[in-house]
Short mmCIF file of C-alpha atoms and ligand atoms in Angstrom, two decimals:
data_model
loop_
_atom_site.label_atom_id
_atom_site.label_comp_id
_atom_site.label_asym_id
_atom_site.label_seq_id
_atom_site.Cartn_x
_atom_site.Cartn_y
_atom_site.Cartn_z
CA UNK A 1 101.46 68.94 39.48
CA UNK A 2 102.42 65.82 36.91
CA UNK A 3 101.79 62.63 37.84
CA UNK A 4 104.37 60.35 38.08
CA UNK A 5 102.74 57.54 36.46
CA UNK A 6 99.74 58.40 34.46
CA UNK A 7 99.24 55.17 32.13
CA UNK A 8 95.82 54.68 33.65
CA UNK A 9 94.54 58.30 32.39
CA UNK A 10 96.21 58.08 29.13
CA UNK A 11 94.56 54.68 28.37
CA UNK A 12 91.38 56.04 29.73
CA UNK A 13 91.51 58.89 27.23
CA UNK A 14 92.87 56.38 24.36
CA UNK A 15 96.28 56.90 23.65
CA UNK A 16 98.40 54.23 23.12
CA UNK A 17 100.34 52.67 25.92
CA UNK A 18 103.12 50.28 26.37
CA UNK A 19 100.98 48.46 28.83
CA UNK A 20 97.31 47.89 30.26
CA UNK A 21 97.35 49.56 33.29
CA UNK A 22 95.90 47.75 36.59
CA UNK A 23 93.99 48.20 39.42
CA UNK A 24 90.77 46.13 41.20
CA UNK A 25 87.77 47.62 41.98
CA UNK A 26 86.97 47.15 45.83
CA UNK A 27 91.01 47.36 46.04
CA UNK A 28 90.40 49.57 48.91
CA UNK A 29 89.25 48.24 52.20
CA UNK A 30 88.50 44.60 51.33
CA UNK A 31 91.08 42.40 51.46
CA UNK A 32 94.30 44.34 53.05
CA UNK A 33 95.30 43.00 56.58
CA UNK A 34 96.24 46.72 56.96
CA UNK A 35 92.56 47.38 56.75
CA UNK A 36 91.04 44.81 58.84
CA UNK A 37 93.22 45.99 61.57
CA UNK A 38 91.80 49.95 61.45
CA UNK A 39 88.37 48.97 61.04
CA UNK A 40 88.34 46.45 64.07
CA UNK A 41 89.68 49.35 66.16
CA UNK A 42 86.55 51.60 64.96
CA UNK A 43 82.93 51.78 65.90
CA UNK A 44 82.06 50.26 62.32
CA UNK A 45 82.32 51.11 58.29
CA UNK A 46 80.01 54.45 58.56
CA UNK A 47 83.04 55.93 61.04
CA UNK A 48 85.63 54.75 58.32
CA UNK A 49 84.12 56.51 55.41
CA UNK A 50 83.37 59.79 57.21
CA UNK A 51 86.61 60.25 58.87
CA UNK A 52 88.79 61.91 56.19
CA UNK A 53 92.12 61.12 57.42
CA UNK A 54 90.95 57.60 58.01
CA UNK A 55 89.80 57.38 54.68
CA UNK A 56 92.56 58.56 53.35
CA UNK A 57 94.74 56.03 54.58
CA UNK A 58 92.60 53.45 53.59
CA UNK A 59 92.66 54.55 50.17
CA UNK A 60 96.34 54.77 49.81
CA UNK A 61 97.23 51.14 51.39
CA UNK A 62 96.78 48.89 48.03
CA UNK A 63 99.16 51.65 46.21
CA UNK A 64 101.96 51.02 48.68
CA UNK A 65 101.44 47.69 49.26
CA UNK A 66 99.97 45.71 45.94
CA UNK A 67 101.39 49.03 43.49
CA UNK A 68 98.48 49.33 41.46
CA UNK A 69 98.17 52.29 38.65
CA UNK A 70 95.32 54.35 40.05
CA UNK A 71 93.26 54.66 43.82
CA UNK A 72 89.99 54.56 44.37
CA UNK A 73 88.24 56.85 46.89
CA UNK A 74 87.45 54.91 50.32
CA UNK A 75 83.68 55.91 50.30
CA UNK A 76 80.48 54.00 49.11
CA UNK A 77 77.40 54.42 46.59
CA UNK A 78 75.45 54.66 49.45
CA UNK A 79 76.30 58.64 50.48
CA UNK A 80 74.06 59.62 48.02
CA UNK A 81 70.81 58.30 49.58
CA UNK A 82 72.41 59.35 52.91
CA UNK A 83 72.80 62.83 51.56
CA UNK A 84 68.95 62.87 49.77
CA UNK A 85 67.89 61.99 53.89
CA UNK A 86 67.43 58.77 53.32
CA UNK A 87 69.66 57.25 56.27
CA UNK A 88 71.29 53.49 56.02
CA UNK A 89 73.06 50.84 58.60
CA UNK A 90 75.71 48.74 57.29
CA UNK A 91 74.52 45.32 59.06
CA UNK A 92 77.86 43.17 60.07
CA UNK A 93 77.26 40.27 57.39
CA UNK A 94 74.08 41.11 55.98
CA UNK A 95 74.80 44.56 53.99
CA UNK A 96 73.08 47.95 53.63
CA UNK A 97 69.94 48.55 55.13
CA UNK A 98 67.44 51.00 54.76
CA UNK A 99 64.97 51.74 57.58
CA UNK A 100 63.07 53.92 55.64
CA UNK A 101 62.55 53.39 51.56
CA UNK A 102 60.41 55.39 49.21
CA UNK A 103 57.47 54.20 48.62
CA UNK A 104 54.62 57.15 47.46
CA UNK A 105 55.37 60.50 45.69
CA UNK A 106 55.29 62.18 49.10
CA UNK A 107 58.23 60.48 49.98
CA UNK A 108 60.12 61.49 47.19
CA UNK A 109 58.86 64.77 47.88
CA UNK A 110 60.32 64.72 51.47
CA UNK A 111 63.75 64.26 50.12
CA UNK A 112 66.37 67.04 50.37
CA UNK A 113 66.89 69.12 47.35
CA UNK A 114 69.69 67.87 44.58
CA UNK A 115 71.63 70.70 45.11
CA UNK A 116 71.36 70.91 48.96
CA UNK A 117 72.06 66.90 48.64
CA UNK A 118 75.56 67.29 47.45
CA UNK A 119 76.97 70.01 50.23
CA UNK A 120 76.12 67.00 52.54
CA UNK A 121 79.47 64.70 51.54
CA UNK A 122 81.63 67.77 52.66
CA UNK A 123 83.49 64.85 54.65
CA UNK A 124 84.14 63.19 51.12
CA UNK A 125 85.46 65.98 49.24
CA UNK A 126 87.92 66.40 52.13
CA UNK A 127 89.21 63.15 52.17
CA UNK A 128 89.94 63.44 48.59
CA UNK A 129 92.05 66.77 49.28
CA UNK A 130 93.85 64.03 52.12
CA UNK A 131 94.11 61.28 49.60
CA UNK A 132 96.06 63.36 47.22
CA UNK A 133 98.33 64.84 50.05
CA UNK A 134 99.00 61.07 50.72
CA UNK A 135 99.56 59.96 47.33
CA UNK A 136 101.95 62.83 46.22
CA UNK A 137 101.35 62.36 42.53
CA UNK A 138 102.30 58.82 42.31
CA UNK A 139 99.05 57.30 40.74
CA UNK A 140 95.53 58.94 39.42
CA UNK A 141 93.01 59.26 41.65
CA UNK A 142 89.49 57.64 40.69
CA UNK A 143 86.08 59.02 41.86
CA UNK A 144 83.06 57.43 41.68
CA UNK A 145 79.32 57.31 42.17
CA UNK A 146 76.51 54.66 42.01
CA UNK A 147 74.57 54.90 38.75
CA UNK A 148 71.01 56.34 39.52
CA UNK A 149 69.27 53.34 38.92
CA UNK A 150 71.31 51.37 41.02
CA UNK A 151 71.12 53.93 43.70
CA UNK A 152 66.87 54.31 43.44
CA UNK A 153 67.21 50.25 43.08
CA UNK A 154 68.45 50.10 46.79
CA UNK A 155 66.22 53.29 47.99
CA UNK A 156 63.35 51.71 47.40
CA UNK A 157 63.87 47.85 48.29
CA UNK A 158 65.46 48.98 51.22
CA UNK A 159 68.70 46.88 50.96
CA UNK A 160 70.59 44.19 48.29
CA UNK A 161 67.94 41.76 46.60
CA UNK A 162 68.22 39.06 44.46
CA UNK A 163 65.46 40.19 42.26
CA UNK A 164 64.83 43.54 42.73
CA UNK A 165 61.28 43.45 42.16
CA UNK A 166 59.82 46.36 44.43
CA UNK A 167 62.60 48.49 42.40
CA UNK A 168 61.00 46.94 39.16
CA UNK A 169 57.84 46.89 39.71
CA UNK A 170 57.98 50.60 40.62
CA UNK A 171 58.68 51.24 36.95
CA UNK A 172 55.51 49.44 35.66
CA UNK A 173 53.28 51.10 38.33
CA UNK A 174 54.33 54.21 38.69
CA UNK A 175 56.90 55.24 35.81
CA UNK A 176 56.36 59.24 36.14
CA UNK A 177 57.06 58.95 40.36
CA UNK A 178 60.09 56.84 38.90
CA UNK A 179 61.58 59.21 36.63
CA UNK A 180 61.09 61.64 39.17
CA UNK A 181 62.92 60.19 41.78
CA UNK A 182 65.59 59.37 39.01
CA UNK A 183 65.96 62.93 38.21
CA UNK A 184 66.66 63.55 41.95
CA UNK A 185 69.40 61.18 41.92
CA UNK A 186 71.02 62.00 39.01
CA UNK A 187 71.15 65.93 39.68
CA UNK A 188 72.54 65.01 43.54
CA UNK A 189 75.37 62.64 41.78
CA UNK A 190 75.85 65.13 38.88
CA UNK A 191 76.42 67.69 41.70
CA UNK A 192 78.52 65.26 44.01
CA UNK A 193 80.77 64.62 41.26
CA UNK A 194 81.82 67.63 39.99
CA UNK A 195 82.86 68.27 43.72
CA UNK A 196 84.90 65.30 43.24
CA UNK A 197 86.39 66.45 40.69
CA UNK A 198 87.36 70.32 41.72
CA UNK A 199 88.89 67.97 44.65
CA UNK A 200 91.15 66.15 43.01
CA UNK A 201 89.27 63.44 40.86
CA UNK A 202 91.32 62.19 37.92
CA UNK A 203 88.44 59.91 36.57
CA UNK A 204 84.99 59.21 37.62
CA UNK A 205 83.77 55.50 37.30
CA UNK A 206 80.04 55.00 37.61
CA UNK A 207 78.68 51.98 38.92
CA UNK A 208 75.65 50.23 37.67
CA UNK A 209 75.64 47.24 39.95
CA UNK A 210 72.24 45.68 39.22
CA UNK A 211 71.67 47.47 35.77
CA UNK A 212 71.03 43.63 34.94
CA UNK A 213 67.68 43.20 36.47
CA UNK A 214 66.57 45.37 34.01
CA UNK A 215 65.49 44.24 30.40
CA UNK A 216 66.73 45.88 27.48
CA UNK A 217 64.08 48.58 27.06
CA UNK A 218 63.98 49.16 30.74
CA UNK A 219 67.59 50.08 30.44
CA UNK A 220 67.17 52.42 27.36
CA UNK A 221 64.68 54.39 28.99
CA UNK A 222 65.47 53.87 33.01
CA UNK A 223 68.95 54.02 33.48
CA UNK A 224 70.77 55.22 30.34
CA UNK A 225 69.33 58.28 30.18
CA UNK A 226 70.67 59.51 33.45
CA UNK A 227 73.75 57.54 33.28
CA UNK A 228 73.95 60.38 30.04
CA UNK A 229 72.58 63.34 32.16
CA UNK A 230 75.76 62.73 35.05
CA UNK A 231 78.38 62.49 31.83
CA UNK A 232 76.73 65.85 30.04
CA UNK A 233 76.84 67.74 33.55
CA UNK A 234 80.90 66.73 33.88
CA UNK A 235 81.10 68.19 30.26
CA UNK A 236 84.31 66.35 29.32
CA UNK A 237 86.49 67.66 32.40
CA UNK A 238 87.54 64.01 33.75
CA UNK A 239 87.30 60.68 31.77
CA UNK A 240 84.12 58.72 32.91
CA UNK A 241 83.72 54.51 33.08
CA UNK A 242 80.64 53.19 33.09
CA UNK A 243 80.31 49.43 34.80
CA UNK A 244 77.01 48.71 33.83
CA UNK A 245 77.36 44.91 35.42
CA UNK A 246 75.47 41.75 33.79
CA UNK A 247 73.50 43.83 30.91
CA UNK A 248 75.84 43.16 28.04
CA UNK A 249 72.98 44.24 26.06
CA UNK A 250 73.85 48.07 27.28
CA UNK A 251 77.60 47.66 25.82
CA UNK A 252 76.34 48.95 22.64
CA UNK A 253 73.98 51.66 23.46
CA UNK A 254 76.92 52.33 26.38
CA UNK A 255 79.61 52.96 23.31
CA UNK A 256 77.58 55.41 21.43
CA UNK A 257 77.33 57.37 24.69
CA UNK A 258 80.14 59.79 25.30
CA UNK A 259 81.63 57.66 28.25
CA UNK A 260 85.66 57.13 27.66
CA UNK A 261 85.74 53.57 29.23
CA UNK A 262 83.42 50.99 29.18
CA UNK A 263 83.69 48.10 32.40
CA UNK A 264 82.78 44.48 31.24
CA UNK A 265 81.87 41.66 34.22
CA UNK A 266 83.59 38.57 34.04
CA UNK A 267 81.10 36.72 31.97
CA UNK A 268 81.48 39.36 29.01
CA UNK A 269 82.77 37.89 25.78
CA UNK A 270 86.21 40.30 24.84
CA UNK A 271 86.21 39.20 21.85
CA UNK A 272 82.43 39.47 21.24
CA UNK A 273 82.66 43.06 22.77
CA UNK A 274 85.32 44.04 20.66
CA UNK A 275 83.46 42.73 17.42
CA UNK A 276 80.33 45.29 18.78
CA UNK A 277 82.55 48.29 19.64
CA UNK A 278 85.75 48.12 17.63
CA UNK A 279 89.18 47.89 18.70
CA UNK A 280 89.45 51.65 19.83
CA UNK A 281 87.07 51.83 22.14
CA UNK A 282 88.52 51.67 25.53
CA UNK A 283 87.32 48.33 27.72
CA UNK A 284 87.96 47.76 31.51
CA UNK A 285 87.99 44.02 32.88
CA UNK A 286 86.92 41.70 33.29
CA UNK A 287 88.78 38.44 34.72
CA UNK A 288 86.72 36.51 37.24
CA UNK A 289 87.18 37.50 40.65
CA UNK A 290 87.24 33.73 41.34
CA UNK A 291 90.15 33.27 39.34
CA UNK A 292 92.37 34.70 42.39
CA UNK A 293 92.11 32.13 43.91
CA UNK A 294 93.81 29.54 41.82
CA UNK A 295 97.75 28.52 42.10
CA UNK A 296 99.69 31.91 41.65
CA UNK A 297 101.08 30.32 38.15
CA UNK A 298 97.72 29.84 36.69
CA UNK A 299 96.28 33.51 38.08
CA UNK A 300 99.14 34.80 35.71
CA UNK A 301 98.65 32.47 32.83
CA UNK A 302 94.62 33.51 32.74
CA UNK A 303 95.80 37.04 33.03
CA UNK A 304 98.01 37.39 30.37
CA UNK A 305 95.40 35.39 28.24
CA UNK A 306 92.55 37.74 28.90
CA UNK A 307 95.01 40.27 27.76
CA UNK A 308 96.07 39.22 24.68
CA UNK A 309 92.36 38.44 24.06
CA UNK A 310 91.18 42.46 24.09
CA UNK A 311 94.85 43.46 22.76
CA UNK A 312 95.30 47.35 23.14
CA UNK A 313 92.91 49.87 24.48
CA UNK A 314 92.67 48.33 27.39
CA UNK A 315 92.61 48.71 31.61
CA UNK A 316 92.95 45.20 33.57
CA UNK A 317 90.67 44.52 36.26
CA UNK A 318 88.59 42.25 37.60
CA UNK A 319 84.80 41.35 36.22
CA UNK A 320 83.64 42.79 39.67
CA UNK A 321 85.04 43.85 42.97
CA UNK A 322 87.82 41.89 44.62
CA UNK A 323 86.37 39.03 47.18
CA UNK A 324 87.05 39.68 50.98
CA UNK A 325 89.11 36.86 51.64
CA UNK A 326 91.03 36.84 48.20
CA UNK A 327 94.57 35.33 49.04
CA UNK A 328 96.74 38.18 48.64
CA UNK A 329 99.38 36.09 46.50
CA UNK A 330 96.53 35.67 43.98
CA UNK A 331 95.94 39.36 43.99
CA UNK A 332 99.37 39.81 43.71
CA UNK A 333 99.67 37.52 40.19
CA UNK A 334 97.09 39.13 38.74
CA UNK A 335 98.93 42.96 39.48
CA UNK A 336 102.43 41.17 38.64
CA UNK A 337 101.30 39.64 35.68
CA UNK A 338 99.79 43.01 33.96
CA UNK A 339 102.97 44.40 34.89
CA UNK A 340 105.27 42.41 33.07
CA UNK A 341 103.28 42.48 29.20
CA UNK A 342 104.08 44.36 27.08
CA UNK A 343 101.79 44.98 23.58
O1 CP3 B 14 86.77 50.14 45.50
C1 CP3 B 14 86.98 50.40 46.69
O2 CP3 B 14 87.59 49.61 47.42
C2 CP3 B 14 86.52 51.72 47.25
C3 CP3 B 14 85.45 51.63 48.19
C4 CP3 B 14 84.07 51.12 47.80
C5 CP3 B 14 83.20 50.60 48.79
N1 CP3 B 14 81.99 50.39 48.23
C6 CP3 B 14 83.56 50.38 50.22
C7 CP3 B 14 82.79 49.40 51.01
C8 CP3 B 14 83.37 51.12 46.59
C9 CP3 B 14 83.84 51.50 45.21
C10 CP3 B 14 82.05 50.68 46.88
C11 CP3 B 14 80.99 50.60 45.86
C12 CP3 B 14 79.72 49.92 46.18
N2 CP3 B 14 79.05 49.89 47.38
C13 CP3 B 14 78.94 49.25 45.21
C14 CP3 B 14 79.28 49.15 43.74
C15 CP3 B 14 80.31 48.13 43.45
C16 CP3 B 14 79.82 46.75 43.53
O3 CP3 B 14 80.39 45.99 44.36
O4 CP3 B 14 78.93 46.36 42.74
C17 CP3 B 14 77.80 48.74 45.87
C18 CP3 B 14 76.71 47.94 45.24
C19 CP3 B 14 77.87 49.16 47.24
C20 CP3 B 14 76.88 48.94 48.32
C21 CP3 B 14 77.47 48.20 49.46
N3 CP3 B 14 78.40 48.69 50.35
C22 CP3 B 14 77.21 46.85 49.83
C23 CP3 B 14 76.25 45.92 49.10
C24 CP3 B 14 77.99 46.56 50.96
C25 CP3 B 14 78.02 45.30 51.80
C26 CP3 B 14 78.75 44.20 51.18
C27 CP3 B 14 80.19 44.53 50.77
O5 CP3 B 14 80.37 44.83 49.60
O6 CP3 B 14 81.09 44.49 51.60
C28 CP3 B 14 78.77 47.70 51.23
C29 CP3 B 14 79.76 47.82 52.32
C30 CP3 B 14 81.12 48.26 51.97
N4 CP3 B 14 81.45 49.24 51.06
C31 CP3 B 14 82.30 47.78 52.56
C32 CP3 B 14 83.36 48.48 51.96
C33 CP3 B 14 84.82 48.37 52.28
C34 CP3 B 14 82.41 46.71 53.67
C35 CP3 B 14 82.04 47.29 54.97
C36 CP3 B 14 82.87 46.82 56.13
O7 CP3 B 14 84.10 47.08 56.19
O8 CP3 B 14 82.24 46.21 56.98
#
């Protein structure tokens, strides 16, 4: 079936359009009063992201109501951990939480299998199949996954960090337990995805939330090559992004990879990223999330500025995900705003 507006895959794939397309990460199930409404009537977020149907809806509410260019899947990076039997809360206020982390070879050893890992998110690949029922064509669909080093970053603190440092210091003590355990990860996602994809997937957006704890050559040889393994093992089916947040010194190395949109955070230079990767490389982002909350007038004005400032190839967003208690006029702007330039 067509879709009936596909200007966020044909900018993805880098063909001219007579717009940026639009949409905010974290669009789904963060700042909708439609959404704080289901999830106070549920037991908590886990129920949410395993009930298909639920999911579903949740995923569909910012197309009707803020009439974005593409969903994102109501899900989280954490069902990949989940799946490898590594089980998680999600603590009212505080976050993810691990009650068990990897600590010794043996535990990596205990994990499930990669390829028994990904038959686990059965409930995932079905909400997809309901997500495109509900959406009917109107908009893409986006998939997406953590990156694996953001993904063995929280397996083996144990939950969000500042620093990072057991994840880090894993890499220094024990690099060959490291890799493995990478491997693992990046097999399961490879796996996970490509379900995603035979469901429905338009584009899969990988996200490398705390790829900046890592220096340079930590990067190079901890995260990038499995960020390369997951877009190898889609073989060109789907567009991938890769949102490789606050490591601006992975843009480059990210543009030689075969990735078909690169995400910037908000305090990433468009001009200075256009001067390292050229004007045809495709760029998603990047205004600060913060920015939402000014006066309606001045949300557009910054918009259309950002937008002028990485001209064509080109998806708006935000630098990172939407804030939970972003006014919803602000949002709004930002949307509006894309929506009315034209190149
Ligand atoms: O974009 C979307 O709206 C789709 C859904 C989505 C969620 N998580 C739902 C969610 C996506 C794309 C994610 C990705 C995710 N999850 C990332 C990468 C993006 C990023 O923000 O850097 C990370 C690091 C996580 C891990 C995670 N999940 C954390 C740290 C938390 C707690 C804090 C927070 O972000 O709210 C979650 C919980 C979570 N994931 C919620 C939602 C809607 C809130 C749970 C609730 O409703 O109580």
């Amino acid at each position: 079936m067509k879709l009936k507006n596909d200007l966020f895959l044909r900018a993805a794939r880098g063909e001219a359009t007579e717009r940026p397309p639009v949409w905010l990460m974290r669009q789904a199930g963060r700042i909708l009063p439609q959404y704080r409404a289901l999830r106070a009537s549920l037991s908590g977020f886990k129920e949410l992201v395993s009930t298909p149907d639920l999911a579903a809806e949740v995923t569909v509410q910012p197309i009707d109501e803020l009439d974005v260019d593409a969903a994102i899947i109501f899900s989280d990076i954490l069902v990949i951990p989940e799946a490898l039997g590594l089980d998680y809360n999600m603590v009212e206020k505080v976050g993810p939480r691990f009650p068990e982390t990897i600590k010794s070879a043996a535990d990596v050893d205990k994990l499930r299998p990669a390829a028994a890992a990904h038959q686990e998110l059965g409930y995932v690949y079905d909400a997809l199949t309901a997500t495109k029922k509900l959406l009917d064509n109107r908009v893409p669909l986006i998939g997406f996954a953590g990156a694996p080093w953001t993904i063995f970053a929280y397996m083996v603190e144990g939950g969000g960090s500042k620093t990072f440092s057991k994840a880090r210091r894993m890499l220094y003590q024990e690099p060959v337990m490291a890799h493995r355990l990478l491997q693992k990860i990046a097999e399961a996602t490879a796996g996970y995805l490509k379900q995603k994809v035979a469901h429905g997937a338009d584009l899969i957006q990988l996200f490398d939330s705390w790829a900046g704890v890592l220096p340079p050559a930590l990067y190079q040889e901890f995260s990038l090559p499995y960020i390369n393994l997951i877009i190898q093992e889609l073989s060109g089916e789907v567009p991938v992004t890769v949102f490789a947040k606050d490591a601006h010194h992975a843009i480059a190395p990210l543009s030689k990879t075969s990735a078909s949109v690169i995400g910037l955070d908000w305090c990433a230079d468009p001009n200075e990223v256009r001067q390292l990767v050229g004007n045809e490389r495709v760029l998603q982002g990047n205004l600060d999330p913060c920015q939402l909350y000014a006066k309606p007038e001045e949300v557009a004005a910054a918009t259309r500025a950002m937008l002028e400032r990485f001209g064509s190839h080109h998806i708006a967003n935000l630098g990172h995900g939407v804030y939970p208690d972003t006014p919803l006029e602000g949002v709004k702007a930002f949307v509006g705003a894309v929506k009315n330039f034209n190149y």
